[in-house]
GROMACS .gro file of C-alpha atoms in nm:
model
  209
    1UNK     CA    1  -3.207   0.921   4.067
    2UNK     CA    2  -3.016   0.896   4.395
    3UNK     CA    3  -3.242   1.164   4.542
    4UNK     CA    4  -3.549   0.957   4.447
    5UNK     CA    5  -3.403   0.640   4.601
    6UNK     CA    6  -3.316   0.823   4.923
    7UNK     CA    7  -3.662   0.974   4.940
    8UNK     CA    8  -3.835   0.641   4.882
    9UNK     CA    9  -3.616   0.478   5.146
   10UNK     CA   10  -3.698   0.755   5.396
   11UNK     CA   11  -4.072   0.730   5.327
   12UNK     CA   12  -4.059   0.353   5.354
   13UNK     CA   13  -3.884   0.374   5.689
   14UNK     CA   14  -4.132   0.636   5.810
   15UNK     CA   15  -4.431   0.418   5.727
   16UNK     CA   16  -4.263   0.116   5.885
   17UNK     CA   17  -4.210   0.321   6.200
   18UNK     CA   18  -4.572   0.437   6.195
   19UNK     CA   19  -4.692   0.077   6.150
   20UNK     CA   20  -4.469  -0.036   6.436
   21UNK     CA   21  -4.604   0.234   6.668
   22UNK     CA   22  -4.964   0.151   6.583
   23UNK     CA   23  -4.909  -0.224   6.622
   24UNK     CA   24  -4.747  -0.179   6.964
   25UNK     CA   25  -4.989   0.082   7.096
   26UNK     CA   26  -5.304  -0.032   6.922
   27UNK     CA   27  -5.555   0.204   6.759
   28UNK     CA   28  -5.787   0.422   6.960
   29UNK     CA   29  -5.568   0.455   7.269
   30UNK     CA   30  -5.525   0.822   7.345
   31UNK     CA   31  -5.352   0.819   7.683
   32UNK     CA   32  -5.035   0.645   7.577
   33UNK     CA   33  -4.703   0.677   7.750
   34UNK     CA   34  -4.406   0.699   7.516
   35UNK     CA   35  -4.282   0.871   7.208
   36UNK     CA   36  -4.028   0.900   6.932
   37UNK     CA   37  -3.773   1.174   6.868
   38UNK     CA   38  -3.644   1.282   6.528
   39UNK     CA   39  -3.291   1.416   6.547
   40UNK     CA   40  -3.054   1.560   6.290
   41UNK     CA   41  -2.871   1.865   6.165
   42UNK     CA   42  -3.053   2.185   6.072
   43UNK     CA   43  -3.239   2.126   5.746
   44UNK     CA   44  -3.241   1.746   5.765
   45UNK     CA   45  -3.621   1.726   5.755
   46UNK     CA   46  -3.708   1.668   6.121
   47UNK     CA   47  -4.012   1.897   6.127
   48UNK     CA   48  -4.152   1.755   5.803
   49UNK     CA   49  -4.115   1.392   5.906
   50UNK     CA   50  -4.245   1.456   6.259
   51UNK     CA   51  -4.554   1.630   6.118
   52UNK     CA   52  -4.623   1.346   5.872
   53UNK     CA   53  -4.588   1.081   6.144
   54UNK     CA   54  -4.819   1.266   6.382
   55UNK     CA   55  -5.080   1.304   6.109
   56UNK     CA   56  -5.062   0.936   6.025
   57UNK     CA   57  -5.093   0.831   6.389
   58UNK     CA   58  -5.395   1.056   6.439
   59UNK     CA   59  -5.550   0.905   6.126
   60UNK     CA   60  -5.499   0.558   6.274
   61UNK     CA   61  -5.665   0.661   6.601
   62UNK     CA   62  -5.352   0.704   6.813
   63UNK     CA   63  -5.353   1.008   7.040
   64UNK     CA   64  -5.032   1.178   6.922
   65UNK     CA   65  -4.896   1.524   6.998
   66UNK     CA   66  -4.608   1.714   6.843
   67UNK     CA   67  -4.344   1.878   7.063
   68UNK     CA   68  -4.053   2.086   6.939
   69UNK     CA   69  -3.726   2.176   7.110
   70UNK     CA   70  -3.550   2.490   6.995
   71UNK     CA   71  -3.180   2.556   7.044
   72UNK     CA   72  -3.147   2.805   7.329
   73UNK     CA   73  -3.451   2.835   7.553
   74UNK     CA   74  -3.627   3.095   7.766
   75UNK     CA   75  -3.400   3.357   7.924
   76UNK     CA   76  -3.094   3.222   7.737
   77UNK     CA   77  -3.249   3.323   7.405
   78UNK     CA   78  -3.325   3.670   7.542
   79UNK     CA   79  -2.971   3.702   7.677
   80UNK     CA   80  -2.822   3.603   7.341
   81UNK     CA   81  -3.021   3.872   7.165
   82UNK     CA   82  -2.891   4.122   7.420
   83UNK     CA   83  -2.527   4.012   7.383
   84UNK     CA   84  -2.549   4.038   7.005
   85UNK     CA   85  -2.556   4.417   7.049
   86UNK     CA   86  -2.196   4.419   7.177
   87UNK     CA   87  -1.898   4.391   6.944
   88UNK     CA   88  -1.704   4.180   7.194
   89UNK     CA   89  -1.963   3.902   7.163
   90UNK     CA   90  -2.034   3.918   6.792
   91UNK     CA   91  -1.933   3.628   6.572
   92UNK     CA   92  -2.050   3.326   6.372
   93UNK     CA   93  -2.013   3.063   6.647
   94UNK     CA   94  -2.389   3.084   6.683
   95UNK     CA   95  -2.509   3.201   6.340
   96UNK     CA   96  -2.872   3.235   6.451
   97UNK     CA   97  -2.787   3.506   6.703
   98UNK     CA   98  -2.450   3.612   6.556
   99UNK     CA   99  -2.283   3.560   6.893
  100UNK     CA  100  -1.960   3.398   7.014
  101UNK     CA  101  -1.931   3.314   7.383
  102UNK     CA  102  -1.571   3.362   7.510
  103UNK     CA  103  -1.381   3.049   7.611
  104UNK     CA  104  -1.363   3.168   7.973
  105UNK     CA  105  -1.745   3.171   7.995
  106UNK     CA  106  -1.813   2.834   7.833
  107UNK     CA  107  -1.887   2.637   8.150
  108UNK     CA  108  -2.107   2.911   8.296
  109UNK     CA  109  -2.295   2.941   7.966
  110UNK     CA  110  -2.343   2.564   7.947
  111UNK     CA  111  -2.507   2.578   8.288
  112UNK     CA  112  -2.740   2.857   8.173
  113UNK     CA  113  -2.836   2.660   7.862
  114UNK     CA  114  -2.902   2.358   8.081
  115UNK     CA  115  -3.129   2.556   8.316
  116UNK     CA  116  -3.326   2.692   8.021
  117UNK     CA  117  -3.364   2.345   7.871
  118UNK     CA  118  -3.496   2.162   8.181
  119UNK     CA  119  -3.850   2.311   8.186
  120UNK     CA  120  -3.906   2.212   7.823
  121UNK     CA  121  -3.781   1.861   7.893
  122UNK     CA  122  -4.024   1.838   8.185
  123UNK     CA  123  -4.311   1.953   7.962
  124UNK     CA  124  -4.230   1.677   7.714
  125UNK     CA  125  -4.224   1.417   7.990
  126UNK     CA  126  -4.563   1.539   8.116
  127UNK     CA  127  -4.709   1.527   7.764
  128UNK     CA  128  -4.600   1.165   7.746
  129UNK     CA  129  -4.848   1.086   8.021
  130UNK     CA  130  -5.140   1.186   7.800
  131UNK     CA  131  -5.036   1.120   7.441
  132UNK     CA  132  -4.776   0.958   7.220
  133UNK     CA  133  -4.517   1.233   7.181
  134UNK     CA  134  -4.360   1.291   6.840
  135UNK     CA  135  -4.051   1.496   6.918
  136UNK     CA  136  -3.900   1.741   6.673
  137UNK     CA  137  -3.547   1.748   6.820
  138UNK     CA  138  -3.450   1.589   7.148
  139UNK     CA  139  -3.181   1.573   7.414
  140UNK     CA  140  -2.925   1.461   7.157
  141UNK     CA  141  -2.994   1.771   6.946
  142UNK     CA  142  -2.958   1.995   7.251
  143UNK     CA  143  -2.618   1.843   7.328
  144UNK     CA  144  -2.502   1.902   6.971
  145UNK     CA  145  -2.640   2.258   6.975
  146UNK     CA  146  -2.449   2.357   7.289
  147UNK     CA  147  -2.127   2.182   7.185
  148UNK     CA  148  -2.127   2.337   6.837
  149UNK     CA  149  -2.231   2.692   6.929
  150UNK     CA  150  -1.972   2.701   7.209
  151UNK     CA  151  -1.715   2.513   6.999
  152UNK     CA  152  -1.666   2.296   7.305
  153UNK     CA  153  -1.610   1.921   7.244
  154UNK     CA  154  -1.520   1.895   7.613
  155UNK     CA  155  -1.890   1.931   7.693
  156UNK     CA  156  -1.939   1.557   7.635
  157UNK     CA  157  -1.705   1.478   7.926
  158UNK     CA  158  -1.845   1.737   8.165
  159UNK     CA  159  -2.091   1.658   8.444
  160UNK     CA  160  -2.377   1.823   8.256
  161UNK     CA  161  -2.277   1.655   7.931
  162UNK     CA  162  -2.270   1.307   8.085
  163UNK     CA  163  -2.605   1.369   8.253
  164UNK     CA  164  -2.761   1.478   7.923
  165UNK     CA  165  -2.618   1.176   7.744
  166UNK     CA  166  -2.779   0.951   8.005
  167UNK     CA  167  -3.112   1.121   7.932
  168UNK     CA  168  -3.060   1.073   7.558
  169UNK     CA  169  -3.037   0.698   7.616
  170UNK     CA  170  -3.396   0.702   7.744
  171UNK     CA  171  -3.535   0.844   7.420
  172UNK     CA  172  -3.632   0.645   7.111
  173UNK     CA  173  -3.426   0.846   6.863
  174UNK     CA  174  -3.449   0.833   6.484
  175UNK     CA  175  -3.156   1.012   6.325
  176UNK     CA  176  -3.221   1.188   5.994
  177UNK     CA  177  -2.913   1.246   5.780
  178UNK     CA  178  -2.874   1.476   5.482
  179UNK     CA  179  -2.560   1.569   5.289
  180UNK     CA  180  -2.411   1.909   5.361
  181UNK     CA  181  -2.507   2.035   5.013
  182UNK     CA  182  -2.873   1.960   5.084
  183UNK     CA  183  -2.851   2.126   5.426
  184UNK     CA  184  -2.700   2.442   5.280
  185UNK     CA  185  -2.990   2.474   5.035
  186UNK     CA  186  -3.244   2.431   5.313
  187UNK     CA  187  -3.109   2.661   5.585
  188UNK     CA  188  -2.925   2.991   5.582
  189UNK     CA  189  -2.625   2.911   5.802
  190UNK     CA  190  -2.253   2.885   5.723
  191UNK     CA  191  -2.117   2.564   5.577
  192UNK     CA  192  -1.863   2.539   5.861
  193UNK     CA  193  -2.144   2.536   6.119
  194UNK     CA  194  -2.325   2.254   5.939
  195UNK     CA  195  -2.006   2.051   5.906
  196UNK     CA  196  -1.944   2.078   6.281
  197UNK     CA  197  -2.302   1.966   6.346
  198UNK     CA  198  -2.265   1.667   6.114
  199UNK     CA  199  -1.939   1.566   6.282
  200UNK     CA  200  -2.110   1.544   6.621
  201UNK     CA  201  -2.418   1.369   6.485
  202UNK     CA  202  -2.204   1.118   6.296
  203UNK     CA  203  -2.041   1.005   6.622
  204UNK     CA  204  -2.330   1.036   6.868
  205UNK     CA  205  -2.591   0.876   6.643
  206UNK     CA  206  -2.395   0.550   6.646
  207UNK     CA  207  -2.463   0.509   7.017
  208UNK     CA  208  -2.777   0.712   7.090
  209UNK     CA  209  -2.999   0.671   6.779
   0.00000   0.00000   0.00000
């Protein structure tokens, strides 16, 4: 019963959001600047909701495009796959690559993640010049990803962290929450990883979503 209520509430909010977007933009306008970003822990339903919203907007005549951020981008992803071959880097800090970055390399790795992220952020900004962008993950999700995989809460107070948080303020963020039990059923990652994600989202979503 609770699951049905939560689902109905989520669908109701989604259709309200779609109605709001259409009413503000107006139907038939393809070159619209702007967008919305769905944020949340792994398995919270971001991709599903983003896809439904884009489909609805297209149906209503709004030029909408879907853009997805992954965790680690470009050369960082390749480097993680390479490091996973060495025992000294293996671990569950990042369960998708089975890698743990040593504490002494945290700041350097944060900078690499940041460099890999910037081109994708630029692409999203450029897309916003031609269509209404429905974002599957955003700057807020990238911040949580780096902080959790590096086990580094100090990221939020670093220069890069503060810069990213300022960028997150410029996004229209909708935070999707799901209980840890639901997340575990939906994605194959350790419970401890999901709990760390939820802890960050619980705090950051109060101010940035």
